[in-house]
Amino acid sequence: MPMFHASTYQVRRAALLALLREQGLHGLVLLPGHVDSPMNYRDNAYDFRQDSTFLYFCGLAQPGLALVIDLDEEDGATLHGDDISLDDLVWTGPLPGIAERAAQSGLARHATAAQLAPVLEGARGAGRAIHFLPPFRGESRLALGAWLGLADAQIGAAVSRPLTRAVIDLRAVKSVSEIAEIENALHVTRDMHLLAMRLSRPGIVEQEVVGAMEGLALSHGRRLAYASIFTSRGEILHNHDHSVRLRGGEMIVNDTGANSPLGYASDITRTIPVGGRFTGLQADLYDLVLDAQTRAIAAVAPGVPYRAIHELACRTMVQGMVDLGFMRGDPDAAVEAGAHAIFFQCGTGHMMGLDVHDMEGLGENEVGYGEGFTRSTLFGHKSLRLARPLQPGFVVTIEPGVYINRWLTERWQAECRHAAFIDYAMFERHAAFGGIRIEDDILVTADGRRELGPHIARSRADVEAACAG
């Protein structure tokens, strides 16, 4: 896997040190990379993906590495890992040794993997703090427990909140080089979506289109940023079943994105009319979702709380649903009560970067909320991943949608929930409608926003033209 220049990682590590020292922290920072994760036996592992924070500070995408930073020393960063053994050499061919990997990352010090445990044990014995991030993989939790003498139940309380906040603050603001990586990914993602629009015709099985898109990504040397959502059951928000044979007349929600060569994500959703044309209510609701997205994108600016952008998208769609007869009453009151969740059960977007939901392994509330912003407990609103004020350099998604879910409708109707705002007869009449989502990736700039990547057919006319192509 390619890397940025070594100086990039040196600057990032220096910035982390400065933030932590400003807070008066001492001791060691431990940033373990990932190890191979077996699929069904040890030597048949899942496709390796490095921990994103390790990747951010080191750039090295190989298993079995760990970075230790001594906060009380100048240039006190050490890369731990092993050279390839003779036993492994015949299976992998020659690979860079730990000294070469350290040099690639701009690190002057390196040590073996076996030396890591004694270093940590010595620090603990001397009463020094060891700062680490929330682990989200089982292998990482086991390793941390062994290194630090912690039971699994103790790990959460021992996580370093100052380190977590410092990493989030650094990773949230994307550099020019990082933006270039995201846009690099978006060029491949555009081709994947246009291919899907051309292929989505009656008689084809969804999996055929998914396979074609993934093959296109692989042909460019990319992996997917997340498992594709490509489904005629678009009301199921994260439906990964691709077994349906398309008939014609339905709509496909295609939520698919490729990674860049350095692992940065893209995240695009388009809704495709099978047969090439949006008809009747499909056209009306598509235009409504596009209007909500257009207004939400226009509201993106530094200092604007993302929650306000989410609420704007919700109000816009409620007003449209009132005009179409699905909702009634005051849109502001409906959104405040959470009645909009009858058709929009999720949030309007999230942060994006090295992770498609950037840094959520560090804690969704830590990343998306922060000081002064509390997560709602209301159904729908509580699924909003990002509420905090936007800053220049943030990359966010804007992805409103309309999802008519018959099971949700039946349950809410039985409970008489939000009956003052919802015309349940209309939702019942269109129970088989499915879903519509339109999603793009937006950079917050000093004076507003910029839509990232090349244009991908988005208006109803452009999507229909792409399907015909």
XYZ file of C-alpha atoms in Angstrom:
469
model
C 0.000 0.000 0.000
C 1.416 3.428 -0.899
C 2.052 6.081 1.742
C 2.333 9.829 2.096
C 5.889 11.136 2.430
C 7.498 10.264 5.768
C 7.386 13.936 6.776
C 3.576 13.800 6.811
C 3.596 11.241 9.603
C 6.324 13.097 11.480
C 4.213 16.268 11.427
C 1.127 14.376 12.592
C 2.978 12.738 15.484
C 4.476 16.096 16.481
C 1.017 17.655 16.505
C -0.276 14.852 18.717
C 2.640 15.308 21.120
C 2.009 19.044 21.297
C -1.687 18.586 22.106
C -0.998 16.031 24.816
C 1.846 18.001 26.393
C -0.327 21.132 26.461
C -2.635 19.149 28.739
C 0.255 18.156 30.985
C 0.147 14.456 30.102
C 3.106 12.196 30.894
C 3.917 8.557 30.277
C 3.508 6.472 27.124
C 1.054 6.541 24.246
C 0.331 3.063 22.900
C -1.114 2.832 19.375
C -1.309 -0.828 18.323
C -1.973 -1.724 14.722
C -4.197 -4.584 13.703
C -3.242 -8.228 13.342
C -4.636 -10.687 10.814
C -8.142 -11.842 11.704
C -8.863 -15.476 10.742
C -11.935 -16.145 8.647
C -12.272 -19.855 9.414
C -8.758 -20.941 10.392
C -5.521 -19.134 11.166
C -3.991 -19.089 7.695
C -7.180 -18.038 5.911
C -7.606 -14.478 7.137
C -9.998 -11.727 6.190
C -8.621 -9.093 3.829
C -6.302 -7.055 6.057
C -7.276 -3.492 6.941
C -5.008 -1.512 9.228
C -6.381 0.377 12.226
C -7.134 3.860 10.881
C -5.483 5.789 13.703
C -2.303 3.737 13.366
C -2.506 4.357 9.612
C -2.934 8.108 10.233
C 0.168 8.385 12.432
C 2.378 5.745 10.750
C 1.020 5.007 7.270
C 2.087 1.357 7.492
C -0.538 -1.147 6.355
C 1.025 -4.399 7.576
C -0.194 -6.579 10.458
C 1.625 -7.025 13.755
C 2.956 -3.490 14.270
C 2.613 -1.128 17.237
C 3.716 2.447 17.901
C 4.836 3.609 21.351
C 5.364 7.338 21.950
C 7.169 8.472 25.108
C 5.660 11.815 26.113
C 8.641 12.600 28.328
C 11.328 12.233 25.655
C 12.202 14.182 22.557
C 11.862 11.980 19.487
C 10.607 9.210 21.773
C 8.545 7.255 19.226
C 9.363 3.581 18.633
C 7.891 1.213 16.058
C 7.564 -2.377 17.291
C 7.356 -5.272 14.845
C 9.275 -8.199 13.426
C 11.260 -8.942 10.297
C 9.906 -11.721 8.132
C 11.004 -15.194 9.191
C 12.496 -17.830 6.887
C 9.360 -19.948 7.386
C 7.189 -17.106 6.103
C 9.533 -16.049 3.320
C 8.561 -18.942 1.056
C 4.888 -17.937 1.315
C 5.168 -14.168 0.962
C 8.462 -13.475 -0.779
C 10.843 -10.805 0.572
C 9.198 -8.000 2.563
C 10.652 -4.837 4.140
C 12.142 -5.360 7.589
C 11.142 -3.391 10.638
C 14.042 -0.925 10.176
C 12.923 -0.129 6.643
C 9.292 0.222 7.725
C 10.307 2.615 10.488
C 12.260 4.708 7.985
C 9.254 4.807 5.628
C 7.267 6.359 8.477
C 10.018 8.794 9.479
C 10.761 6.947 12.724
C 14.304 6.772 14.061
C 13.638 3.982 16.548
C 12.405 0.438 16.110
C 12.263 -2.715 18.213
C 10.917 -6.237 17.984
C 7.333 -7.167 18.800
C 8.588 -9.247 21.743
C 10.169 -6.152 23.303
C 6.833 -4.337 23.552
C 5.485 -6.194 26.592
C 8.617 -5.571 28.730
C 8.563 -1.870 27.802
C 4.957 -1.558 28.947
C 5.563 -3.655 32.040
C 8.520 -1.466 32.972
C 6.463 1.685 32.561
C 3.682 0.282 34.723
C 6.189 -0.779 37.361
C 7.559 2.760 37.462
C 4.058 4.164 37.936
C 3.948 5.777 34.508
C 0.634 6.248 32.723
C -0.056 4.319 29.512
C -2.533 6.100 27.272
C -4.525 4.086 24.727
C -7.637 4.475 22.568
C -10.899 2.516 22.766
C -10.325 -0.886 21.124
C -13.091 -2.183 18.864
C -11.616 -5.511 17.731
C -11.547 -8.585 19.924
C -7.869 -9.254 19.134
C -6.971 -5.702 20.200
C -8.869 -6.003 23.484
C -7.114 -9.278 24.287
C -3.697 -7.810 23.524
C -4.309 -4.697 25.607
C -5.530 -6.782 28.520
C -2.395 -8.924 28.410
C 0.018 -5.989 28.014
C -1.555 -3.831 30.706
C -2.783 -6.428 33.188
C -6.442 -5.473 32.673
C -9.509 -7.678 32.699
C -11.784 -7.116 29.718
C -14.344 -5.359 31.928
C -11.681 -2.866 33.037
C -10.551 -1.760 29.571
C -13.311 0.788 28.931
C -12.620 2.720 32.125
C -8.867 2.731 31.447
C -9.167 4.313 27.976
C -7.463 7.722 27.782
C -10.045 10.393 27.080
C -7.395 13.130 26.526
C -5.701 10.943 23.901
C -9.051 10.126 22.315
C -10.024 13.803 22.079
C -6.610 14.775 20.698
C -6.774 12.118 17.977
C -10.311 13.159 17.027
C -9.306 16.830 16.831
C -6.404 16.019 14.516
C -8.110 13.489 12.274
C -11.315 15.545 11.915
C -9.599 18.335 9.965
C -8.481 17.035 6.584
C -5.352 18.308 4.853
C -5.123 19.161 1.169
C -3.455 15.795 0.575
C -6.248 13.946 2.383
C -8.910 15.745 0.333
C -7.041 14.718 -2.826
C -7.208 11.088 -1.656
C -10.970 11.305 -1.077
C -11.488 12.832 -4.507
C -9.289 10.147 -6.013
C -11.650 7.560 -4.504
C -14.684 9.468 -5.785
C -13.539 9.226 -9.396
C -13.696 5.439 -9.197
C -16.960 5.624 -7.248
C -18.524 7.724 -10.007
C -17.708 5.050 -12.578
C -19.167 2.373 -10.295
C -22.456 4.256 -9.944
C -22.749 5.012 -13.641
C -22.099 1.335 -14.390
C -24.858 0.353 -11.952
C -27.297 2.748 -13.633
C -26.610 1.175 -17.021
C -26.904 -2.394 -15.725
C -30.031 -2.066 -13.554
C -32.597 -3.459 -15.957
C -35.506 -5.900 -15.605
C -34.373 -9.519 -15.397
C -30.955 -8.913 -13.866
C -30.174 -10.144 -10.333
C -28.974 -7.478 -7.903
C -25.808 -9.462 -7.174
C -24.740 -9.197 -10.810
C -24.619 -5.416 -10.528
C -22.876 -5.538 -7.151
C -20.281 -7.899 -8.597
C -19.708 -5.649 -11.586
C -19.197 -2.612 -9.360
C -16.812 -4.427 -7.044
C -14.926 -5.829 -10.035
C -14.524 -2.304 -11.386
C -13.072 -1.178 -8.048
C -10.717 -4.151 -7.977
C -9.609 -3.441 -11.538
C -8.399 -0.051 -10.252
C -6.586 -1.696 -7.349
C -9.198 -0.537 -4.818
C -11.322 -2.135 -2.171
C -14.781 -1.000 -1.155
C -14.956 1.500 1.710
C -17.882 -0.531 3.127
C -20.132 -3.370 2.050
C -22.371 -2.177 -0.780
C -26.044 -1.527 -0.126
C -27.689 -2.266 -3.458
C -31.315 -3.197 -3.045
C -34.843 -2.853 -4.341
C -35.860 -2.988 -0.668
C -34.558 0.491 -0.067
C -36.767 0.990 2.986
C -34.413 -1.418 4.816
C -31.627 1.028 5.575
C -28.676 -1.377 5.599
C -29.955 -4.242 3.471
C -27.013 -6.362 2.273
C -29.075 -9.070 0.595
C -28.540 -8.948 -3.176
C -30.559 -11.980 -4.243
C -33.567 -10.261 -5.860
C -34.191 -10.497 -9.602
C -35.332 -7.084 -10.828
C -38.736 -6.885 -12.473
C -39.030 -3.299 -13.601
C -40.886 -0.399 -12.074
C -39.135 -0.623 -8.712
C -36.289 1.575 -7.485
C -32.808 0.564 -6.364
C -30.982 2.301 -3.539
C -27.279 2.034 -4.425
C -25.040 3.094 -1.525
C -21.518 2.216 -2.680
C -18.082 3.781 -2.351
C -14.489 2.884 -3.179
C -11.385 3.592 -1.113
C -8.400 5.610 -2.304
C -4.949 4.008 -2.655
C -4.065 5.253 0.865
C -7.294 4.007 2.418
C -9.516 7.119 2.408
C -13.219 6.492 1.927
C -15.895 7.787 -0.382
C -19.619 7.405 0.311
C -22.173 8.013 -2.440
C -25.805 6.966 -2.753
C -27.965 7.197 -5.838
C -31.477 5.871 -6.394
C -31.997 4.099 -9.706
C -35.338 3.513 -11.482
C -35.365 -0.046 -12.851
C -36.509 0.364 -16.419
C -35.040 3.836 -16.717
C -37.870 6.149 -15.609
C -39.205 7.484 -12.321
C -42.992 7.412 -12.465
C -45.792 9.023 -10.461
C -45.070 9.129 -6.744
C -41.483 7.968 -7.373
C -40.811 11.174 -9.303
C -42.500 13.368 -6.689
C -40.617 11.883 -3.762
C -37.318 11.787 -5.640
C -37.585 15.513 -6.319
C -38.488 16.101 -2.668
C -35.418 14.230 -1.396
C -33.206 16.069 -3.889
C -34.652 19.400 -2.728
C -33.918 18.495 0.897
C -30.364 17.508 -0.006
C -29.804 20.693 -2.038
C -30.999 22.876 0.850
C -28.930 20.933 3.383
C -25.760 21.204 1.290
C -26.316 24.948 0.868
C -26.507 25.302 4.670
C -23.078 23.736 5.259
C -20.676 26.376 6.595
C -18.159 26.835 9.413
C -19.792 27.237 12.803
C -23.139 25.785 11.742
C -24.184 22.896 14.008
C -24.750 19.817 11.886
C -27.885 19.149 13.929
C -29.378 22.326 12.406
C -28.626 20.977 8.919
C -30.299 17.689 9.827
C -33.391 19.498 11.128
C -33.541 21.626 7.968
C -33.558 18.481 5.823
C -36.259 16.958 8.039
C -38.501 20.060 7.892
C -38.114 20.303 4.121
C -39.194 16.694 3.667
C -42.087 16.980 6.146
C -43.416 19.999 4.260
C -43.229 18.010 1.043
C -44.955 15.046 2.665
C -47.712 17.407 3.881
C -48.153 18.667 0.316
C -48.408 15.061 -0.936
C -50.901 14.044 1.748
C -48.691 11.773 3.879
C -48.306 14.223 6.774
C -50.326 17.069 8.257
C -49.825 19.918 10.684
C -46.853 22.169 11.328
C -43.532 20.769 9.978
C -41.504 22.344 12.801
C -43.719 20.741 15.430
C -43.659 17.394 13.614
C -39.844 17.338 13.503
C -39.529 18.426 17.128
C -41.853 15.591 18.175
C -39.994 13.073 16.003
C -42.988 12.317 13.773
C -40.813 12.654 10.655
C -39.193 9.323 11.582
C -42.192 7.523 10.087
C -40.390 8.057 6.753
C -36.864 9.214 7.745
C -35.503 6.982 10.487
C -31.823 7.928 10.355
C -29.582 10.978 10.453
C -28.739 13.260 7.537
C -25.058 12.340 7.539
C -21.766 11.750 9.310
C -18.050 12.541 9.254
C -15.921 10.800 6.622
C -12.195 10.210 6.149
C -10.026 7.138 6.676
C -13.229 5.500 7.916
C -16.489 5.863 6.044
C -18.045 6.803 9.413
C -14.887 8.560 10.407
C -13.397 7.649 13.798
C -16.583 6.079 15.133
C -14.431 3.307 16.569
C -13.285 5.986 19.025
C -16.862 6.595 20.151
C -19.725 7.957 18.089
C -20.682 10.588 20.662
C -17.069 11.673 21.151
C -16.709 12.245 17.409
C -20.113 13.666 16.547
C -21.342 15.512 19.610
C -18.891 16.880 22.162
C -19.299 19.887 24.431
C -22.821 21.304 24.590
C -24.498 18.711 22.343
C -26.483 15.852 23.825
C -27.773 12.943 21.801
C -31.556 12.788 21.504
C -33.413 9.779 22.859
C -36.197 10.096 20.252
C -36.521 7.411 17.575
C -35.025 8.843 14.390
C -33.251 11.792 15.982
C -31.162 9.449 18.147
C -29.638 7.953 14.982
C -28.036 11.285 14.070
C -24.293 10.587 14.174
C -23.150 14.205 13.909
C -24.519 17.259 15.732
C -21.520 19.464 16.597
C -20.626 22.729 14.833
C -18.765 22.285 11.570
C -15.179 23.443 11.072
C -13.133 24.120 7.938
C -11.518 20.856 6.870
C -14.366 18.614 8.019
C -15.680 16.213 5.388
C -19.313 15.231 5.917
C -21.980 13.367 4.027
C -25.407 14.805 3.240
C -27.871 11.963 2.660
C -31.573 12.618 3.278
C -34.080 9.954 2.281
C -37.665 8.777 2.303
C -38.266 5.186 3.429
C -41.764 3.718 3.655
C -41.379 0.765 5.979
C -44.575 -1.238 6.355
C -43.500 -2.820 9.675
C -42.797 0.549 11.237
C -46.077 1.925 9.881
C -48.063 -0.980 11.327
C -46.447 -0.680 14.750
C -46.818 3.086 15.028
C -50.399 2.954 13.804
C -51.267 0.306 16.414
C -49.814 2.596 19.072
C -51.565 5.691 17.612
C -48.170 7.342 17.653
C -48.018 10.883 16.250
C -51.543 10.505 14.854
C -51.907 14.292 14.769
C -49.118 14.497 12.172
C -49.350 11.254 10.159
C -51.983 10.105 7.638
C -51.559 6.370 8.124
C -53.982 5.584 5.286
C -51.533 7.124 2.795
C -48.614 5.152 4.197
C -50.668 1.953 4.018
C -51.677 2.687 0.431
C -48.015 2.997 -0.567
C -46.590 0.304 1.720
C -44.684 -1.302 -1.184
C -43.037 1.956 -2.277
C -39.522 1.144 -0.990
C -36.993 3.903 -0.391
C -35.066 6.809 -1.888
C -31.703 8.163 -0.719
C -29.368 10.680 -2.353
C -25.923 11.151 -0.796
C -22.837 13.224 -1.553
C -19.568 14.087 0.206
C -19.027 17.705 1.233
C -15.911 19.581 2.383
C -16.417 22.440 4.839
C -14.290 25.361 3.614
C -13.337 28.652 5.257
C -16.186 30.437 3.492
C -18.764 27.691 2.992
C -18.563 24.311 1.362
C -17.394 22.385 -1.695
C -18.910 19.231 -3.143
C -16.117 16.718 -3.533
C -15.322 14.613 -6.549
C -16.642 14.612 -10.105
C -20.323 15.144 -10.811
C -22.358 11.941 -10.535
C -25.795 11.977 -12.188
C -28.132 13.294 -9.492
C -31.123 15.138 -10.921
C -34.006 12.967 -12.029
C -33.324 13.786 -15.695
C -29.603 13.047 -15.371
C -30.202 9.715 -13.626
C -32.700 8.662 -16.286
C -30.230 9.669 -19.016
C -27.446 7.658 -17.330
C -29.742 4.621 -17.142
C -30.442 4.947 -20.854
C -26.728 5.211 -21.570
